[in-house]
Amino acid sequence: MYEVEQLVDGEWLPGSGDLTVCDPADGRPVSRVPMASPADVDAAVKGAQQAAPAWARMAPADRGTALRLAADAVESAADRLAEAMTAEMGKPLDGARASVEAGVGTLRQYAELGPLHRGKALAGGAHAIDLMAYEPRGVVAVITPWNDPVAVSCGLLGAALVTGNTVVYKPSERAPATGWLLARLLNEHLPTRVLSLLTGGGDVGAALAGHEVDVVAHVGSTAAGRSIAAACARTGAKALLENGGSDPLIVDEDVDPQWAAEQVALGAFANSGQICVAVERVYAHRATAPQFLAALVQACHELRVGPGRDPRTDLGPLVDRRHRDQVHAQVTEAMAGGARLLCGGTVPDGPGAYYAPTVLADCTDDMAVMREETFGPVAPVMVVNSFDEALSRAAHSPYGLAATVLTGSWEHAQRAWRELPVGTVKVNAVFGGAPGGAAHPRRGSGQGFGYGPELLDEMTVTKVGHLAQAPRR
């Protein structure tokens, strides 16, 4: 059992156990968590405000060194962090360790990039200096999700801290012990009050987002993101949001259907479909659809669903039964609307929040599984007659996070990455890409850079200086 504490105004406060988090594999309690009060939120923000000037004045190289030491500490505690992640949200241990490793890499990336973040000199007059310089924004509220609690947190925390901001960090109430362990590791290498930790539910996040902070950086649902955007509009804080997505994948007529099925299975079922850029809807060309669907069903049958701590597990449970009910409701609605269930699609007996990988055929645009974010191990498939039709249907969405196209046509690949109105287009690979890639999500999927060197720009403000020489007496 993890006894989670809060870090408020430089002090670790023991929790009162107001919230209990249970293991989604078997329902046993794993974390007791305090719920931050309005006074806790107020004290954390005020402490961060008091610490901000000195942290901002610290040499960027020294802030980078602090972050590098924190990265080493996180790396040393990787197994403990992975075990907490698996216990709280069900991710298989191998995937949890990989998530921690990604977080360590991100911290080290920002430790190196932070001191190199620079402004520019302008071409002014001969007797003046004109320049553009970066300054930290002040206090950053970091509100993170449960589905990848270490890697996402390391990105936002690392970029905010290395650029001289102080941070009030609120991890998801579904993975609070993971956030608490991470905060303890980072805080050991930071001056007092530079980092604060608040725990609790959505009301705590709303209170923090509406407080006197300078940036609210949030990764999570579209509904929460819109609420945060509204709060920032009232306070004047900058909203940096990565919200939900309903990412499409196109299977063109000229690709190997077995390989396409493997790509879709990876994109739709990894982490039980609980990935921001998971494959959420599939458009398969009629010429290859029968073979593709047969191969996808076979891929489902080969996946083992089980506890995340079992090394044989491919898919762990969903984060909790409430979330499983939401996923199953979308599947049930699709079947009632005419979708054919090819595999999965049932709620198993027994403990835990398990849900088998599910494939639906004959899906239509009006079904929730094709319109909304499902965030579960579900692959809804629509058969299309042409690449043009697939491209048009894929583009028609209230979201704009990412998309994948599997094609052997260079012309189709070019059209896809140019025409799809999303932040990231992947051709012939559902995951991967060069390190440091950053994109702007569109529409309901959010706003602002969430990754890469550009995130340093989001965490800072640019000031123009004109330094003229006074006339001599």
PDB file of C-alpha atoms in Angstrom, residues 42-257:
ATOM      1  CA  ASP A  42      -3.659  28.344  -2.284  1.00  0.00           C
ATOM      2  CA  ALA A  43      -0.560  27.572  -0.174  1.00  0.00           C
ATOM      3  CA  ALA A  44       1.103  25.593  -2.973  1.00  0.00           C
ATOM      4  CA  VAL A  45       0.606  28.371  -5.520  1.00  0.00           C
ATOM      5  CA  LYS A  46       1.786  31.083  -3.127  1.00  0.00           C
ATOM      6  CA  GLY A  47       4.869  29.056  -2.232  1.00  0.00           C
ATOM      7  CA  ALA A  48       5.664  28.601  -5.923  1.00  0.00           C
ATOM      8  CA  GLN A  49       5.245  32.345  -6.494  1.00  0.00           C
ATOM      9  CA  GLN A  50       7.669  33.123  -3.673  1.00  0.00           C
ATOM     10  CA  ALA A  51      10.275  30.707  -5.024  1.00  0.00           C
ATOM     11  CA  ALA A  52       9.955  31.857  -8.638  1.00  0.00           C
ATOM     12  CA  PRO A  53      12.301  34.917  -8.681  1.00  0.00           C
ATOM     13  CA  ALA A  54      15.337  33.106  -7.249  1.00  0.00           C
ATOM     14  CA  TRP A  55      14.833  30.039  -9.472  1.00  0.00           C
ATOM     15  CA  ALA A  56      14.458  32.256 -12.539  1.00  0.00           C
ATOM     16  CA  ARG A  57      17.734  34.047 -11.700  1.00  0.00           C
ATOM     17  CA  MET A  58      19.679  30.799 -11.387  1.00  0.00           C
ATOM     18  CA  ALA A  59      22.057  30.174 -14.268  1.00  0.00           C
ATOM     19  CA  PRO A  60      20.435  27.982 -16.924  1.00  0.00           C
ATOM     20  CA  ALA A  61      23.415  25.612 -16.771  1.00  0.00           C
ATOM     21  CA  ASP A  62      22.806  25.086 -13.048  1.00  0.00           C
ATOM     22  CA  ARG A  63      19.134  24.374 -13.649  1.00  0.00           C
ATOM     23  CA  GLY A  64      20.211  21.892 -16.317  1.00  0.00           C
ATOM     24  CA  THR A  65      22.537  20.200 -13.836  1.00  0.00           C
ATOM     25  CA  ALA A  66      19.699  19.883 -11.312  1.00  0.00           C
ATOM     26  CA  LEU A  67      17.487  18.288 -13.938  1.00  0.00           C
ATOM     27  CA  ARG A  68      20.264  15.924 -14.991  1.00  0.00           C
ATOM     28  CA  LEU A  69      20.698  14.749 -11.392  1.00  0.00           C
ATOM     29  CA  ALA A  70      16.937  14.289 -11.130  1.00  0.00           C
ATOM     30  CA  ALA A  71      16.986  12.171 -14.292  1.00  0.00           C
ATOM     31  CA  ASP A  72      19.670   9.954 -12.740  1.00  0.00           C
ATOM     32  CA  ALA A  73      17.503   9.524  -9.639  1.00  0.00           C
ATOM     33  CA  VAL A  74      14.472   8.568 -11.730  1.00  0.00           C
ATOM     34  CA  GLU A  75      16.552   6.064 -13.661  1.00  0.00           C
ATOM     35  CA  SER A  76      17.782   4.474 -10.434  1.00  0.00           C
ATOM     36  CA  ALA A  77      14.188   4.113  -9.222  1.00  0.00           C
ATOM     37  CA  ALA A  78      12.815   2.837 -12.546  1.00  0.00           C
ATOM     38  CA  ASP A  79      11.664  -0.521 -11.197  1.00  0.00           C
ATOM     39  CA  ARG A  80       9.809   1.047  -8.281  1.00  0.00           C
ATOM     40  CA  LEU A  81       8.093   3.573 -10.527  1.00  0.00           C
ATOM     41  CA  ALA A  82       7.123   0.859 -13.018  1.00  0.00           C
ATOM     42  CA  GLU A  83       5.680  -1.319 -10.257  1.00  0.00           C
ATOM     43  CA  ALA A  84       3.568   1.575  -8.972  1.00  0.00           C
ATOM     44  CA  MET A  85       2.334   2.337 -12.479  1.00  0.00           C
ATOM     45  CA  THR A  86       1.345  -1.280 -13.069  1.00  0.00           C
ATOM     46  CA  ALA A  87      -0.391  -1.504  -9.701  1.00  0.00           C
ATOM     47  CA  GLU A  88      -2.391   1.688 -10.239  1.00  0.00           C
ATOM     48  CA  MET A  89      -3.369   1.607 -13.907  1.00  0.00           C
ATOM     49  CA  GLY A  90      -2.576  -1.907 -15.116  1.00  0.00           C
ATOM     50  CA  LYS A  91       0.098  -1.358 -17.761  1.00  0.00           C
ATOM     51  CA  PRO A  92       2.247  -4.489 -18.232  1.00  0.00           C
ATOM     52  CA  LEU A  93       5.568  -4.163 -16.419  1.00  0.00           C
ATOM     53  CA  ASP A  94       7.709  -4.178 -19.555  1.00  0.00           C
ATOM     54  CA  GLY A  95       5.689  -1.318 -20.995  1.00  0.00           C
ATOM     55  CA  ALA A  96       5.778   0.522 -17.671  1.00  0.00           C
ATOM     56  CA  ARG A  97       9.572   0.266 -17.546  1.00  0.00           C
ATOM     57  CA  ALA A  98       9.788   1.519 -21.125  1.00  0.00           C
ATOM     58  CA  SER A  99       7.606   4.474 -20.127  1.00  0.00           C
ATOM     59  CA  VAL A 100       9.952   5.338 -17.272  1.00  0.00           C
ATOM     60  CA  GLU A 101      12.946   5.055 -19.594  1.00  0.00           C
ATOM     61  CA  ALA A 102      11.243   7.446 -22.010  1.00  0.00           C
ATOM     62  CA  GLY A 103      10.701   9.882 -19.158  1.00  0.00           C
ATOM     63  CA  VAL A 104      14.366   9.690 -18.163  1.00  0.00           C
ATOM     64  CA  GLY A 105      15.380  10.402 -21.753  1.00  0.00           C
ATOM     65  CA  THR A 106      13.067  13.407 -21.871  1.00  0.00           C
ATOM     66  CA  LEU A 107      14.457  14.860 -18.643  1.00  0.00           C
ATOM     67  CA  ARG A 108      17.985  14.509 -19.994  1.00  0.00           C
ATOM     68  CA  GLN A 109      16.953  16.058 -23.297  1.00  0.00           C
ATOM     69  CA  TYR A 110      15.635  19.162 -21.556  1.00  0.00           C
ATOM     70  CA  ALA A 111      18.633  19.274 -19.219  1.00  0.00           C
ATOM     71  CA  GLU A 112      20.776  19.696 -22.329  1.00  0.00           C
ATOM     72  CA  LEU A 113      18.428  21.920 -24.344  1.00  0.00           C
ATOM     73  CA  GLY A 114      17.513  24.311 -21.534  1.00  0.00           C
ATOM     74  CA  PRO A 115      20.885  26.069 -21.271  1.00  0.00           C
ATOM     75  CA  LEU A 116      20.973  26.381 -25.094  1.00  0.00           C
ATOM     76  CA  HIS A 117      17.572  28.051 -25.335  1.00  0.00           C
ATOM     77  CA  ARG A 118      18.427  31.472 -26.660  1.00  0.00           C
ATOM     78  CA  GLY A 119      17.040  34.689 -27.997  1.00  0.00           C
ATOM     79  CA  LYS A 120      18.366  36.776 -30.852  1.00  0.00           C
ATOM     80  CA  ALA A 121      19.982  40.130 -31.570  1.00  0.00           C
ATOM     81  CA  LEU A 122      18.179  42.504 -33.917  1.00  0.00           C
ATOM     82  CA  ALA A 123      19.618  44.823 -36.525  1.00  0.00           C
ATOM     83  CA  GLY A 124      19.134  48.181 -34.837  1.00  0.00           C
ATOM     84  CA  GLY A 125      20.911  51.483 -34.958  1.00  0.00           C
ATOM     85  CA  ALA A 126      24.639  51.962 -34.481  1.00  0.00           C
ATOM     86  CA  HIS A 127      24.252  53.472 -31.017  1.00  0.00           C
ATOM     87  CA  ALA A 128      21.821  50.981 -29.501  1.00  0.00           C
ATOM     88  CA  ILE A 129      21.459  47.293 -28.819  1.00  0.00           C
ATOM     89  CA  ASP A 130      18.230  45.578 -29.825  1.00  0.00           C
ATOM     90  CA  LEU A 131      17.492  42.054 -28.760  1.00  0.00           C
ATOM     91  CA  MET A 132      14.815  39.468 -28.075  1.00  0.00           C
ATOM     92  CA  ALA A 133      15.279  37.461 -24.892  1.00  0.00           C
ATOM     93  CA  TYR A 134      13.403  34.610 -23.236  1.00  0.00           C
ATOM     94  CA  GLU A 135      12.144  34.749 -19.666  1.00  0.00           C
ATOM     95  CA  PRO A 136      10.282  32.139 -17.636  1.00  0.00           C
ATOM     96  CA  ARG A 137       6.548  32.678 -17.418  1.00  0.00           C
ATOM     97  CA  GLY A 138       6.377  32.208 -13.644  1.00  0.00           C
ATOM     98  CA  VAL A 139       4.265  29.457 -12.064  1.00  0.00           C
ATOM     99  CA  VAL A 140       3.248  26.502 -14.232  1.00  0.00           C
ATOM    100  CA  ALA A 141       0.404  24.202 -13.209  1.00  0.00           C
ATOM    101  CA  VAL A 142       1.129  20.737 -14.623  1.00  0.00           C
ATOM    102  CA  ILE A 143      -1.914  18.423 -14.730  1.00  0.00           C
ATOM    103  CA  THR A 144      -1.123  14.969 -16.099  1.00  0.00           C
ATOM    104  CA  PRO A 145      -3.024  11.802 -17.120  1.00  0.00           C
ATOM    105  CA  TRP A 146      -3.015   8.249 -15.805  1.00  0.00           C
ATOM    106  CA  ASN A 147      -2.335   6.360 -19.033  1.00  0.00           C
ATOM    107  CA  ASP A 148       1.383   7.289 -19.273  1.00  0.00           C
ATOM    108  CA  PRO A 149       2.025   9.006 -15.955  1.00  0.00           C
ATOM    109  CA  VAL A 150       5.828   9.126 -15.928  1.00  0.00           C
ATOM    110  CA  ALA A 151       6.773   9.940 -19.522  1.00  0.00           C
ATOM    111  CA  VAL A 152       4.157  12.685 -19.929  1.00  0.00           C
ATOM    112  CA  SER A 153       4.954  14.218 -16.544  1.00  0.00           C
ATOM    113  CA  CYS A 154       8.698  14.223 -17.215  1.00  0.00           C
ATOM    114  CA  GLY A 155       8.164  16.140 -20.438  1.00  0.00           C
ATOM    115  CA  LEU A 156       6.049  18.916 -18.954  1.00  0.00           C
ATOM    116  CA  LEU A 157       7.932  19.095 -15.649  1.00  0.00           C
ATOM    117  CA  GLY A 158      11.346  19.034 -17.318  1.00  0.00           C
ATOM    118  CA  ALA A 159      10.578  21.785 -19.828  1.00  0.00           C
ATOM    119  CA  ALA A 160       8.926  24.000 -17.221  1.00  0.00           C
ATOM    120  CA  LEU A 161      11.669  23.634 -14.623  1.00  0.00           C
ATOM    121  CA  VAL A 162      14.714  23.984 -16.863  1.00  0.00           C
ATOM    122  CA  THR A 163      13.394  27.259 -18.300  1.00  0.00           C
ATOM    123  CA  GLY A 164      13.174  28.777 -14.814  1.00  0.00           C
ATOM    124  CA  ASN A 165       9.521  28.284 -13.926  1.00  0.00           C
ATOM    125  CA  THR A 166       8.300  26.931 -10.631  1.00  0.00           C
ATOM    126  CA  VAL A 167       5.734  24.127 -10.846  1.00  0.00           C
ATOM    127  CA  VAL A 168       2.621  22.989  -9.028  1.00  0.00           C
ATOM    128  CA  TYR A 169       2.125  19.393 -10.145  1.00  0.00           C
ATOM    129  CA  LYS A 170      -1.184  17.537  -9.990  1.00  0.00           C
ATOM    130  CA  PRO A 171      -1.033  13.911 -11.219  1.00  0.00           C
ATOM    131  CA  SER A 172      -4.155  11.983 -12.113  1.00  0.00           C
ATOM    132  CA  GLU A 173      -6.221  10.638  -9.241  1.00  0.00           C
ATOM    133  CA  ARG A 174      -5.997   7.258 -11.001  1.00  0.00           C
ATOM    134  CA  ALA A 175      -2.168   7.149 -10.733  1.00  0.00           C
ATOM    135  CA  PRO A 176      -1.341   9.372  -7.733  1.00  0.00           C
ATOM    136  CA  ALA A 177       1.331   7.190  -6.125  1.00  0.00           C
ATOM    137  CA  THR A 178       3.278   7.121  -9.391  1.00  0.00           C
ATOM    138  CA  GLY A 179       3.198  10.928  -9.462  1.00  0.00           C
ATOM    139  CA  TRP A 180       4.120  11.129  -5.784  1.00  0.00           C
ATOM    140  CA  LEU A 181       7.161   8.876  -6.232  1.00  0.00           C
ATOM    141  CA  LEU A 182       8.276  10.913  -9.253  1.00  0.00           C
ATOM    142  CA  ALA A 183       7.859  14.207  -7.376  1.00  0.00           C
ATOM    143  CA  ARG A 184       9.922  12.924  -4.444  1.00  0.00           C
ATOM    144  CA  LEU A 185      12.766  11.990  -6.782  1.00  0.00           C
ATOM    145  CA  LEU A 186      12.765  15.365  -8.552  1.00  0.00           C
ATOM    146  CA  ASN A 187      12.327  17.428  -5.404  1.00  0.00           C
ATOM    147  CA  GLU A 188      15.551  16.064  -3.870  1.00  0.00           C
ATOM    148  CA  HIS A 189      17.510  18.045  -6.480  1.00  0.00           C
ATOM    149  CA  LEU A 190      15.524  21.293  -6.471  1.00  0.00           C
ATOM    150  CA  PRO A 191      15.440  24.283  -4.120  1.00  0.00           C
ATOM    151  CA  THR A 192      12.533  24.370  -1.703  1.00  0.00           C
ATOM    152  CA  ARG A 193       9.123  25.391  -3.117  1.00  0.00           C
ATOM    153  CA  VAL A 194      10.304  25.127  -6.730  1.00  0.00           C
ATOM    154  CA  LEU A 195       8.151  21.997  -7.038  1.00  0.00           C
ATOM    155  CA  SER A 196       4.848  21.358  -5.265  1.00  0.00           C
ATOM    156  CA  LEU A 197       2.583  18.318  -5.447  1.00  0.00           C
ATOM    157  CA  LEU A 198      -1.196  18.324  -5.036  1.00  0.00           C
ATOM    158  CA  THR A 199      -3.322  15.178  -5.136  1.00  0.00           C
ATOM    159  CA  GLY A 200      -7.026  14.668  -5.588  1.00  0.00           C
ATOM    160  CA  GLY A 201      -9.736  14.548  -8.210  1.00  0.00           C
ATOM    161  CA  GLY A 202     -10.995  16.827 -10.924  1.00  0.00           C
ATOM    162  CA  ASP A 203     -12.099  19.480  -8.454  1.00  0.00           C
ATOM    163  CA  VAL A 204      -8.480  19.922  -7.332  1.00  0.00           C
ATOM    164  CA  GLY A 205      -7.339  20.266 -10.935  1.00  0.00           C
ATOM    165  CA  ALA A 206     -10.098  22.811 -11.596  1.00  0.00           C
ATOM    166  CA  ALA A 207      -9.133  24.825  -8.510  1.00  0.00           C
ATOM    167  CA  LEU A 208      -5.492  24.831  -9.584  1.00  0.00           C
ATOM    168  CA  ALA A 209      -6.299  25.788 -13.174  1.00  0.00           C
ATOM    169  CA  GLY A 210      -8.420  28.702 -11.967  1.00  0.00           C
ATOM    170  CA  HIS A 211      -5.801  30.000  -9.524  1.00  0.00           C
ATOM    171  CA  GLU A 212      -3.193  32.739 -10.044  1.00  0.00           C
ATOM    172  CA  VAL A 213      -0.816  30.683 -12.164  1.00  0.00           C
ATOM    173  CA  ASP A 214       0.851  31.727 -15.400  1.00  0.00           C
ATOM    174  CA  VAL A 215       0.553  28.518 -17.451  1.00  0.00           C
ATOM    175  CA  VAL A 216      -1.725  25.510 -17.205  1.00  0.00           C
ATOM    176  CA  ALA A 217      -0.161  22.552 -19.034  1.00  0.00           C
ATOM    177  CA  HIS A 218      -2.622  19.676 -19.302  1.00  0.00           C
ATOM    178  CA  VAL A 219      -2.687  16.290 -21.009  1.00  0.00           C
ATOM    179  CA  GLY A 220      -5.999  14.478 -20.724  1.00  0.00           C
ATOM    180  CA  SER A 221      -9.568  14.443 -21.927  1.00  0.00           C
ATOM    181  CA  THR A 222     -11.083  16.991 -24.266  1.00  0.00           C
ATOM    182  CA  ALA A 223     -13.791  17.841 -21.715  1.00  0.00           C
ATOM    183  CA  ALA A 224     -11.197  18.662 -19.048  1.00  0.00           C
ATOM    184  CA  GLY A 225      -9.105  20.577 -21.590  1.00  0.00           C
ATOM    185  CA  ARG A 226     -12.037  22.775 -22.578  1.00  0.00           C
ATOM    186  CA  SER A 227     -12.785  23.498 -18.936  1.00  0.00           C
ATOM    187  CA  ILE A 228      -9.148  24.502 -18.407  1.00  0.00           C
ATOM    188  CA  ALA A 229      -9.192  26.705 -21.508  1.00  0.00           C
ATOM    189  CA  ALA A 230     -12.246  28.507 -20.142  1.00  0.00           C
ATOM    190  CA  ALA A 231     -10.546  29.008 -16.767  1.00  0.00           C
ATOM    191  CA  CYS A 232      -7.424  30.395 -18.455  1.00  0.00           C
ATOM    192  CA  ALA A 233      -9.543  32.779 -20.485  1.00  0.00           C
ATOM    193  CA  ARG A 234     -10.829  34.211 -17.201  1.00  0.00           C
ATOM    194  CA  THR A 235      -7.443  34.467 -15.452  1.00  0.00           C
ATOM    195  CA  GLY A 236      -5.191  35.320 -18.400  1.00  0.00           C
ATOM    196  CA  ALA A 237      -2.995  32.235 -17.939  1.00  0.00           C
ATOM    197  CA  LYS A 238      -1.608  30.461 -20.983  1.00  0.00           C
ATOM    198  CA  ALA A 239      -3.365  27.154 -21.745  1.00  0.00           C
ATOM    199  CA  LEU A 240      -1.113  24.419 -23.133  1.00  0.00           C
ATOM    200  CA  LEU A 241      -3.349  21.456 -23.951  1.00  0.00           C
ATOM    201  CA  GLU A 242      -3.116  17.996 -25.432  1.00  0.00           C
ATOM    202  CA  ASN A 243      -6.669  16.689 -25.325  1.00  0.00           C
ATOM    203  CA  GLY A 244      -8.303  13.564 -26.687  1.00  0.00           C
ATOM    204  CA  GLY A 245      -8.155  12.197 -30.197  1.00  0.00           C
ATOM    205  CA  SER A 246      -9.930   9.813 -32.528  1.00  0.00           C
ATOM    206  CA  ASP A 247      -6.978   8.930 -34.714  1.00  0.00           C
ATOM    207  CA  PRO A 248      -7.723   7.329 -38.093  1.00  0.00           C
ATOM    208  CA  LEU A 249      -5.711   4.687 -39.932  1.00  0.00           C
ATOM    209  CA  ILE A 250      -6.052   4.061 -43.676  1.00  0.00           C
ATOM    210  CA  VAL A 251      -5.283   0.663 -45.231  1.00  0.00           C
ATOM    211  CA  ASP A 252      -4.629   1.272 -48.921  1.00  0.00           C
ATOM    212  CA  GLU A 253      -5.342  -1.329 -51.596  1.00  0.00           C
ATOM    213  CA  ASP A 254      -1.698  -2.134 -52.387  1.00  0.00           C
ATOM    214  CA  VAL A 255      -0.385  -3.112 -48.936  1.00  0.00           C
ATOM    215  CA  ASP A 256       0.192  -6.573 -47.505  1.00  0.00           C
ATOM    216  CA  PRO A 257      -2.964  -7.303 -45.443  1.00  0.00           C
TER     217      PRO A 257
END
